[in-house]
Amino acid sequence: MGALSKAQPVAGLTHESAELLRNPLTRLEAVAKLCSTYLDGVDQRELLNRVGLAGYATADGLLDGDENRHGQETTDTERAVGPTTRRESTSSQPVRNATIAQQVKKLHGHACQVCETRLWYKRRPYSEAAHIRGLGSPHDGPDELPNLLCLCPNHHVLFDGLEIYIDVDGVVRQTHGDAPLGRLRQHVDHRIDEAYLQYHRTLCKFAGQAGE
Ligand SMILES: [Zn+2]
């Protein structure tokens, strides 16, 4: 008790620990570490759900039951021409910057960075802008170009569902499979921040452990 008092804990944490946990990657690693070290053998999805951390089960922080999951994407075109205010929705996702979403799609010519698919929908090319570190809680990723990928709907769902990730060597790999999907297509004017990819990889690793 004396040692604890000396350390002056803040809600059970020292100032240093609390400060460290402000870093989203450190926070995620702490949650993953706690789960794998002390909570092995319990239903971790259920547990995270109960303590309000269920968002760690997906890259975008949205849950399977959330309405409008990926529904936002169908309105990207509307958003591009309309005001960028919050849409009437039950989802708590922050407003997306439609301009940078359009920018990443345009840079890649609407071709998926994983499979090169270029869809046509209503006589127009169609692709989706995927956030690497999700905008929503608990990820709180930034809405900026280095945190975006241009993906087809299939790979967007797989990326958000933590089924695929971009490895350090730039190869797209499966969380639950061995066969790599090939190298991520890059564009010279679209710099992707490795820190966001690392965050997403850590989430995938965590999801892989929790699902075992
Ligand atoms: Zn694709």
PDB file of C-alpha atoms and ligand atoms in Angstrom:
ATOM      1  CA  MET A   1       0.000   0.000   0.000  1.00  0.00           C
ATOM      2  CA  GLY A   2       2.882   2.288   0.940  1.00  0.00           C
ATOM      3  CA  ALA A   3       4.554   1.682  -2.399  1.00  0.00           C
ATOM      4  CA  LEU A   4       1.309   2.420  -4.194  1.00  0.00           C
ATOM      5  CA  SER A   5       0.848   5.678  -2.345  1.00  0.00           C
ATOM      6  CA  LYS A   6       4.389   6.709  -3.154  1.00  0.00           C
ATOM      7  CA  ALA A   7       3.750   6.102  -6.843  1.00  0.00           C
ATOM      8  CA  GLN A   8       0.620   8.261  -6.642  1.00  0.00           C
ATOM      9  CA  PRO A   9      -1.479   6.096  -8.960  1.00  0.00           C
ATOM     10  CA  VAL A  10      -4.126   7.710 -11.154  1.00  0.00           C
ATOM     11  CA  ALA A  11      -7.153   5.424 -11.256  1.00  0.00           C
ATOM     12  CA  GLY A  12      -4.819   2.528 -10.529  1.00  0.00           C
ATOM     13  CA  LEU A  13      -2.164   3.676 -12.989  1.00  0.00           C
ATOM     14  CA  THR A  14       0.976   5.708 -12.464  1.00  0.00           C
ATOM     15  CA  HIS A  15       1.223   8.995 -14.346  1.00  0.00           C
ATOM     16  CA  GLU A  16       3.807   7.371 -16.616  1.00  0.00           C
ATOM     17  CA  SER A  17       1.517   4.431 -17.409  1.00  0.00           C
ATOM     18  CA  ALA A  18      -1.447   6.697 -18.012  1.00  0.00           C
ATOM     19  CA  GLU A  19       0.693   8.810 -20.334  1.00  0.00           C
ATOM     20  CA  LEU A  20       1.906   5.706 -22.214  1.00  0.00           C
ATOM     21  CA  LEU A  21      -1.655   4.512 -22.697  1.00  0.00           C
ATOM     22  CA  ARG A  22      -2.498   7.698 -24.570  1.00  0.00           C
ATOM     23  CA  ASN A  23      -0.728   6.099 -27.523  1.00  0.00           C
ATOM     24  CA  PRO A  24      -3.381   4.069 -29.387  1.00  0.00           C
ATOM     25  CA  LEU A  25      -0.965   1.293 -30.405  1.00  0.00           C
ATOM     26  CA  THR A  26       0.297   0.933 -26.820  1.00  0.00           C
ATOM     27  CA  ARG A  27      -3.319   0.855 -25.622  1.00  0.00           C
ATOM     28  CA  LEU A  28      -4.177  -1.889 -28.100  1.00  0.00           C
ATOM     29  CA  GLU A  29      -1.056  -3.864 -27.178  1.00  0.00           C
ATOM     30  CA  ALA A  30      -1.955  -3.538 -23.483  1.00  0.00           C
ATOM     31  CA  VAL A  31      -5.469  -4.896 -24.104  1.00  0.00           C
ATOM     32  CA  ALA A  32      -4.043  -7.755 -26.202  1.00  0.00           C
ATOM     33  CA  LYS A  33      -1.397  -8.519 -23.562  1.00  0.00           C
ATOM     34  CA  LEU A  34      -3.937  -8.528 -20.724  1.00  0.00           C
ATOM     35  CA  CYS A  35      -6.166 -10.884 -22.685  1.00  0.00           C
ATOM     36  CA  SER A  36      -3.412 -13.322 -23.657  1.00  0.00           C
ATOM     37  CA  THR A  37      -1.618 -13.293 -20.270  1.00  0.00           C
ATOM     38  CA  TYR A  38      -4.388 -13.273 -17.736  1.00  0.00           C
ATOM     39  CA  LEU A  39      -7.596 -14.019 -19.557  1.00  0.00           C
ATOM     40  CA  ASP A  40      -6.689 -17.039 -21.602  1.00  0.00           C
ATOM     41  CA  GLY A  41      -9.506 -19.534 -21.639  1.00  0.00           C
ATOM     42  CA  VAL A  42     -12.337 -17.032 -21.265  1.00  0.00           C
ATOM     43  CA  ASP A  43     -14.605 -15.887 -24.100  1.00  0.00           C
ATOM     44  CA  GLN A  44     -12.638 -12.741 -24.946  1.00  0.00           C
ATOM     45  CA  ARG A  45     -15.170 -11.391 -27.412  1.00  0.00           C
ATOM     46  CA  GLU A  46     -17.884 -11.625 -24.791  1.00  0.00           C
ATOM     47  CA  LEU A  47     -15.579 -10.085 -22.192  1.00  0.00           C
ATOM     48  CA  LEU A  48     -14.551  -7.145 -24.411  1.00  0.00           C
ATOM     49  CA  ASN A  49     -18.206  -6.664 -25.195  1.00  0.00           C
ATOM     50  CA  ARG A  50     -19.092  -6.460 -21.522  1.00  0.00           C
ATOM     51  CA  VAL A  51     -16.403  -3.921 -20.680  1.00  0.00           C
ATOM     52  CA  GLY A  52     -17.222  -1.706 -23.657  1.00  0.00           C
ATOM     53  CA  LEU A  53     -14.169  -2.603 -25.744  1.00  0.00           C
ATOM     54  CA  ALA A  54     -15.986  -4.646 -28.387  1.00  0.00           C
ATOM     55  CA  GLY A  55     -14.736  -2.222 -31.042  1.00  0.00           C
ATOM     56  CA  TYR A  56     -11.355  -3.949 -30.911  1.00  0.00           C
ATOM     57  CA  ALA A  57     -12.975  -6.875 -32.753  1.00  0.00           C
ATOM     58  CA  THR A  58     -13.022  -4.912 -36.032  1.00  0.00           C
ATOM     59  CA  ALA A  59     -10.738  -2.446 -37.755  1.00  0.00           C
ATOM     60  CA  ASP A  60     -13.416   0.213 -38.086  1.00  0.00           C
ATOM     61  CA  GLY A  61     -14.738  -0.172 -34.539  1.00  0.00           C
ATOM     62  CA  LEU A  62     -18.173  -1.118 -35.883  1.00  0.00           C
ATOM     63  CA  LEU A  63     -19.785  -4.336 -34.774  1.00  0.00           C
ATOM     64  CA  ASP A  64     -21.467  -7.017 -36.826  1.00  0.00           C
ATOM     65  CA  GLY A  65     -24.897  -5.932 -35.669  1.00  0.00           C
ATOM     66  CA  ASP A  66     -24.337  -2.249 -36.412  1.00  0.00           C
ATOM     67  CA  GLU A  67     -26.730  -0.821 -38.897  1.00  0.00           C
ATOM     68  CA  ASN A  68     -25.104   0.934 -41.806  1.00  0.00           C
ATOM     69  CA  ARG A  69     -22.040  -1.275 -41.588  1.00  0.00           C
ATOM     70  CA  HIS A  70     -20.472  -0.427 -44.898  1.00  0.00           C
ATOM     71  CA  GLY A  71     -23.711   1.278 -45.800  1.00  0.00           C
ATOM     72  CA  GLN A  72     -21.770   4.525 -45.641  1.00  0.00           C
ATOM     73  CA  GLU A  73     -19.805   3.524 -48.655  1.00  0.00           C
ATOM     74  CA  THR A  74     -22.817   3.288 -50.915  1.00  0.00           C
ATOM     75  CA  THR A  75     -23.319   6.978 -50.398  1.00  0.00           C
ATOM     76  CA  ASP A  76     -19.764   8.042 -51.096  1.00  0.00           C
ATOM     77  CA  THR A  77     -20.785   9.378 -54.464  1.00  0.00           C
ATOM     78  CA  GLU A  78     -23.605  11.376 -52.935  1.00  0.00           C
ATOM     79  CA  ARG A  79     -21.245  12.710 -50.330  1.00  0.00           C
ATOM     80  CA  ALA A  80     -18.804  13.868 -52.917  1.00  0.00           C
ATOM     81  CA  VAL A  81     -21.352  16.236 -54.364  1.00  0.00           C
ATOM     82  CA  GLY A  82     -23.272  17.007 -51.195  1.00  0.00           C
ATOM     83  CA  PRO A  83     -22.370  18.710 -47.939  1.00  0.00           C
ATOM     84  CA  THR A  84     -19.942  16.778 -45.744  1.00  0.00           C
ATOM     85  CA  THR A  85     -22.067  17.010 -42.646  1.00  0.00           C
ATOM     86  CA  ARG A  86     -22.994  14.092 -40.458  1.00  0.00           C
ATOM     87  CA  ARG A  87     -25.576  11.905 -42.135  1.00  0.00           C
ATOM     88  CA  GLU A  88     -28.721  10.876 -40.276  1.00  0.00           C
ATOM     89  CA  SER A  89     -27.631   7.556 -38.941  1.00  0.00           C
ATOM     90  CA  THR A  90     -27.636   5.344 -35.895  1.00  0.00           C
ATOM     91  CA  SER A  91     -23.909   4.855 -36.348  1.00  0.00           C
ATOM     92  CA  SER A  92     -21.540   6.919 -34.227  1.00  0.00           C
ATOM     93  CA  GLN A  93     -18.836   7.081 -36.895  1.00  0.00           C
ATOM     94  CA  PRO A  94     -17.257  10.487 -37.220  1.00  0.00           C
ATOM     95  CA  VAL A  95     -17.799  12.457 -40.410  1.00  0.00           C
ATOM     96  CA  ARG A  96     -15.518  11.394 -43.223  1.00  0.00           C
ATOM     97  CA  ASN A  97     -13.684  13.824 -45.354  1.00  0.00           C
ATOM     98  CA  ALA A  98     -15.270  13.114 -48.731  1.00  0.00           C
ATOM     99  CA  THR A  99     -12.530  15.046 -50.518  1.00  0.00           C
ATOM    100  CA  ILE A 100      -9.661  12.844 -49.378  1.00  0.00           C
ATOM    101  CA  ALA A 101     -11.790   9.728 -49.932  1.00  0.00           C
ATOM    102  CA  GLN A 102     -12.264  10.849 -53.538  1.00  0.00           C
ATOM    103  CA  GLN A 103      -8.587  11.731 -53.764  1.00  0.00           C
ATOM    104  CA  VAL A 104      -7.366   8.224 -52.855  1.00  0.00           C
ATOM    105  CA  LYS A 105      -9.863   6.620 -55.269  1.00  0.00           C
ATOM    106  CA  LYS A 106      -8.823   8.944 -58.064  1.00  0.00           C
ATOM    107  CA  LEU A 107      -5.094   8.360 -57.494  1.00  0.00           C
ATOM    108  CA  HIS A 108      -5.635   4.630 -57.910  1.00  0.00           C
ATOM    109  CA  GLY A 109      -8.089   5.013 -60.767  1.00  0.00           C
ATOM    110  CA  HIS A 110     -10.679   3.201 -58.605  1.00  0.00           C
ATOM    111  CA  ALA A 111      -8.634  -0.004 -58.823  1.00  0.00           C
ATOM    112  CA  CYS A 112      -8.443  -2.085 -55.638  1.00  0.00           C
ATOM    113  CA  GLN A 113      -4.948  -1.907 -54.114  1.00  0.00           C
ATOM    114  CA  VAL A 114      -5.192  -5.613 -53.285  1.00  0.00           C
ATOM    115  CA  CYS A 115      -6.711  -7.273 -56.361  1.00  0.00           C
ATOM    116  CA  GLU A 116      -6.730  -4.505 -59.006  1.00  0.00           C
ATOM    117  CA  THR A 117     -10.468  -4.969 -59.554  1.00  0.00           C
ATOM    118  CA  ARG A 118     -12.081  -1.898 -61.071  1.00  0.00           C
ATOM    119  CA  LEU A 119     -15.839  -2.111 -60.652  1.00  0.00           C
ATOM    120  CA  TRP A 120     -18.389  -0.254 -62.718  1.00  0.00           C
ATOM    121  CA  TYR A 121     -21.582   0.709 -60.980  1.00  0.00           C
ATOM    122  CA  LYS A 122     -24.299   2.886 -62.524  1.00  0.00           C
ATOM    123  CA  ARG A 123     -21.996   3.628 -65.430  1.00  0.00           C
ATOM    124  CA  ARG A 124     -19.285   4.950 -63.166  1.00  0.00           C
ATOM    125  CA  PRO A 125     -16.168   3.404 -61.646  1.00  0.00           C
ATOM    126  CA  TYR A 126     -16.790   2.349 -58.072  1.00  0.00           C
ATOM    127  CA  SER A 127     -14.281   1.804 -55.270  1.00  0.00           C
ATOM    128  CA  GLU A 128     -14.187   2.355 -51.540  1.00  0.00           C
ATOM    129  CA  ALA A 129     -11.873   4.381 -49.328  1.00  0.00           C
ATOM    130  CA  ALA A 130     -10.875   2.248 -46.336  1.00  0.00           C
ATOM    131  CA  HIS A 131      -9.354   3.670 -43.183  1.00  0.00           C
ATOM    132  CA  ILE A 132      -6.388   1.629 -41.976  1.00  0.00           C
ATOM    133  CA  ARG A 133      -6.700   2.726 -38.354  1.00  0.00           C
ATOM    134  CA  GLY A 134     -10.475   3.106 -38.038  1.00  0.00           C
ATOM    135  CA  LEU A 135     -12.052   6.498 -37.445  1.00  0.00           C
ATOM    136  CA  GLY A 136     -14.475   5.238 -34.818  1.00  0.00           C
ATOM    137  CA  SER A 137     -13.880   4.454 -31.173  1.00  0.00           C
ATOM    138  CA  PRO A 138     -11.757   2.846 -29.789  1.00  0.00           C
ATOM    139  CA  HIS A 139      -9.289   3.307 -32.681  1.00  0.00           C
ATOM    140  CA  ASP A 140      -9.798   7.038 -33.258  1.00  0.00           C
ATOM    141  CA  GLY A 141      -7.685   7.054 -36.414  1.00  0.00           C
ATOM    142  CA  PRO A 142      -7.165  10.272 -38.372  1.00  0.00           C
ATOM    143  CA  ASP A 143      -9.073  11.072 -41.549  1.00  0.00           C
ATOM    144  CA  GLU A 144      -6.033  11.649 -43.769  1.00  0.00           C
ATOM    145  CA  LEU A 145      -4.535  10.215 -46.960  1.00  0.00           C
ATOM    146  CA  PRO A 146      -1.686   8.211 -45.303  1.00  0.00           C
ATOM    147  CA  ASN A 147      -4.390   6.379 -43.296  1.00  0.00           C
ATOM    148  CA  LEU A 148      -6.431   5.384 -46.361  1.00  0.00           C
ATOM    149  CA  LEU A 149      -6.518   2.558 -48.883  1.00  0.00           C
ATOM    150  CA  CYS A 150      -8.481   2.311 -52.119  1.00  0.00           C
ATOM    151  CA  LEU A 151     -10.223  -1.063 -52.022  1.00  0.00           C
ATOM    152  CA  CYS A 152     -12.960  -3.037 -53.776  1.00  0.00           C
ATOM    153  CA  PRO A 153     -15.980  -3.835 -51.541  1.00  0.00           C
ATOM    154  CA  ASN A 154     -14.780  -7.424 -50.993  1.00  0.00           C
ATOM    155  CA  HIS A 155     -11.349  -6.458 -49.757  1.00  0.00           C
ATOM    156  CA  HIS A 156     -12.753  -3.564 -47.735  1.00  0.00           C
ATOM    157  CA  VAL A 157     -14.969  -5.988 -45.786  1.00  0.00           C
ATOM    158  CA  LEU A 158     -12.068  -8.418 -45.313  1.00  0.00           C
ATOM    159  CA  PHE A 159      -9.742  -5.593 -44.200  1.00  0.00           C
ATOM    160  CA  ASP A 160     -12.240  -4.162 -41.696  1.00  0.00           C
ATOM    161  CA  GLY A 161     -13.120  -7.660 -40.520  1.00  0.00           C
ATOM    162  CA  LEU A 162      -9.416  -8.244 -39.749  1.00  0.00           C
ATOM    163  CA  GLU A 163      -9.230 -11.161 -42.190  1.00  0.00           C
ATOM    164  CA  ILE A 164      -6.426  -9.585 -44.249  1.00  0.00           C
ATOM    165  CA  TYR A 165      -3.551  -7.261 -43.360  1.00  0.00           C
ATOM    166  CA  ILE A 166      -0.566  -5.622 -45.015  1.00  0.00           C
ATOM    167  CA  ASP A 167       2.702  -7.146 -43.800  1.00  0.00           C
ATOM    168  CA  VAL A 168       5.974  -5.228 -43.234  1.00  0.00           C
ATOM    169  CA  ASP A 169       7.182  -6.389 -46.657  1.00  0.00           C
ATOM    170  CA  GLY A 170       4.119  -4.891 -48.357  1.00  0.00           C
ATOM    171  CA  VAL A 171       2.521  -8.270 -49.013  1.00  0.00           C
ATOM    172  CA  VAL A 172      -1.180  -8.713 -48.282  1.00  0.00           C
ATOM    173  CA  ARG A 173      -1.669 -11.732 -46.026  1.00  0.00           C
ATOM    174  CA  GLN A 174      -4.583 -13.598 -44.491  1.00  0.00           C
ATOM    175  CA  THR A 175      -5.068 -13.596 -40.705  1.00  0.00           C
ATOM    176  CA  HIS A 176      -6.386 -17.148 -40.764  1.00  0.00           C
ATOM    177  CA  GLY A 177      -4.644 -18.548 -43.824  1.00  0.00           C
ATOM    178  CA  ASP A 178      -1.207 -19.091 -45.262  1.00  0.00           C
ATOM    179  CA  ALA A 179      -1.632 -18.087 -48.892  1.00  0.00           C
ATOM    180  CA  PRO A 180      -0.476 -14.485 -49.448  1.00  0.00           C
ATOM    181  CA  LEU A 181      -2.736 -12.414 -51.707  1.00  0.00           C
ATOM    182  CA  GLY A 182       0.126 -10.621 -53.416  1.00  0.00           C
ATOM    183  CA  ARG A 183       1.800  -7.272 -53.022  1.00  0.00           C
ATOM    184  CA  LEU A 184      -0.219  -4.164 -52.162  1.00  0.00           C
ATOM    185  CA  ARG A 185      -0.382  -1.892 -55.203  1.00  0.00           C
ATOM    186  CA  GLN A 186       1.198   1.448 -54.403  1.00  0.00           C
ATOM    187  CA  HIS A 187       1.067   4.878 -56.003  1.00  0.00           C
ATOM    188  CA  VAL A 188       3.974   7.299 -55.814  1.00  0.00           C
ATOM    189  CA  ASP A 189       1.661  10.159 -54.727  1.00  0.00           C
ATOM    190  CA  HIS A 190      -0.053   8.092 -52.062  1.00  0.00           C
ATOM    191  CA  ARG A 191       2.240   7.589 -49.090  1.00  0.00           C
ATOM    192  CA  ILE A 192       0.817   5.107 -46.580  1.00  0.00           C
ATOM    193  CA  ASP A 193       1.935   5.558 -42.975  1.00  0.00           C
ATOM    194  CA  GLU A 194       3.552   2.342 -41.703  1.00  0.00           C
ATOM    195  CA  ALA A 195       2.393   3.176 -38.146  1.00  0.00           C
ATOM    196  CA  TYR A 196      -1.247   2.748 -39.222  1.00  0.00           C
ATOM    197  CA  LEU A 197      -0.464  -0.547 -40.970  1.00  0.00           C
ATOM    198  CA  GLN A 198       1.288  -1.699 -37.807  1.00  0.00           C
ATOM    199  CA  TYR A 199      -1.766  -0.786 -35.735  1.00  0.00           C
ATOM    200  CA  HIS A 200      -4.018  -2.777 -38.080  1.00  0.00           C
ATOM    201  CA  ARG A 201      -1.607  -5.755 -38.037  1.00  0.00           C
ATOM    202  CA  THR A 202      -1.630  -5.746 -34.232  1.00  0.00           C
ATOM    203  CA  LEU A 203      -5.444  -5.784 -34.305  1.00  0.00           C
ATOM    204  CA  CYS A 204      -5.362  -8.769 -36.691  1.00  0.00           C
ATOM    205  CA  LYS A 205      -2.935 -10.605 -34.448  1.00  0.00           C
ATOM    206  CA  PHE A 206      -5.169  -9.905 -31.468  1.00  0.00           C
ATOM    207  CA  ALA A 207      -8.253 -11.061 -33.403  1.00  0.00           C
ATOM    208  CA  GLY A 208      -6.390 -14.202 -34.452  1.00  0.00           C
ATOM    209  CA  GLN A 209      -5.581 -15.013 -30.808  1.00  0.00           C
ATOM    210  CA  ALA A 210      -9.068 -14.194 -29.540  1.00  0.00           C
ATOM    211  CA  GLY A 211     -10.676 -16.342 -32.205  1.00  0.00           C
ATOM    212  CA  GLU A 212      -8.605 -19.412 -31.458  1.00  0.00           C
TER     213      GLU A 212
HETATM  214 ZN    ZN B   1     -10.020  -6.144 -54.174  1.00  0.00          ZN
END
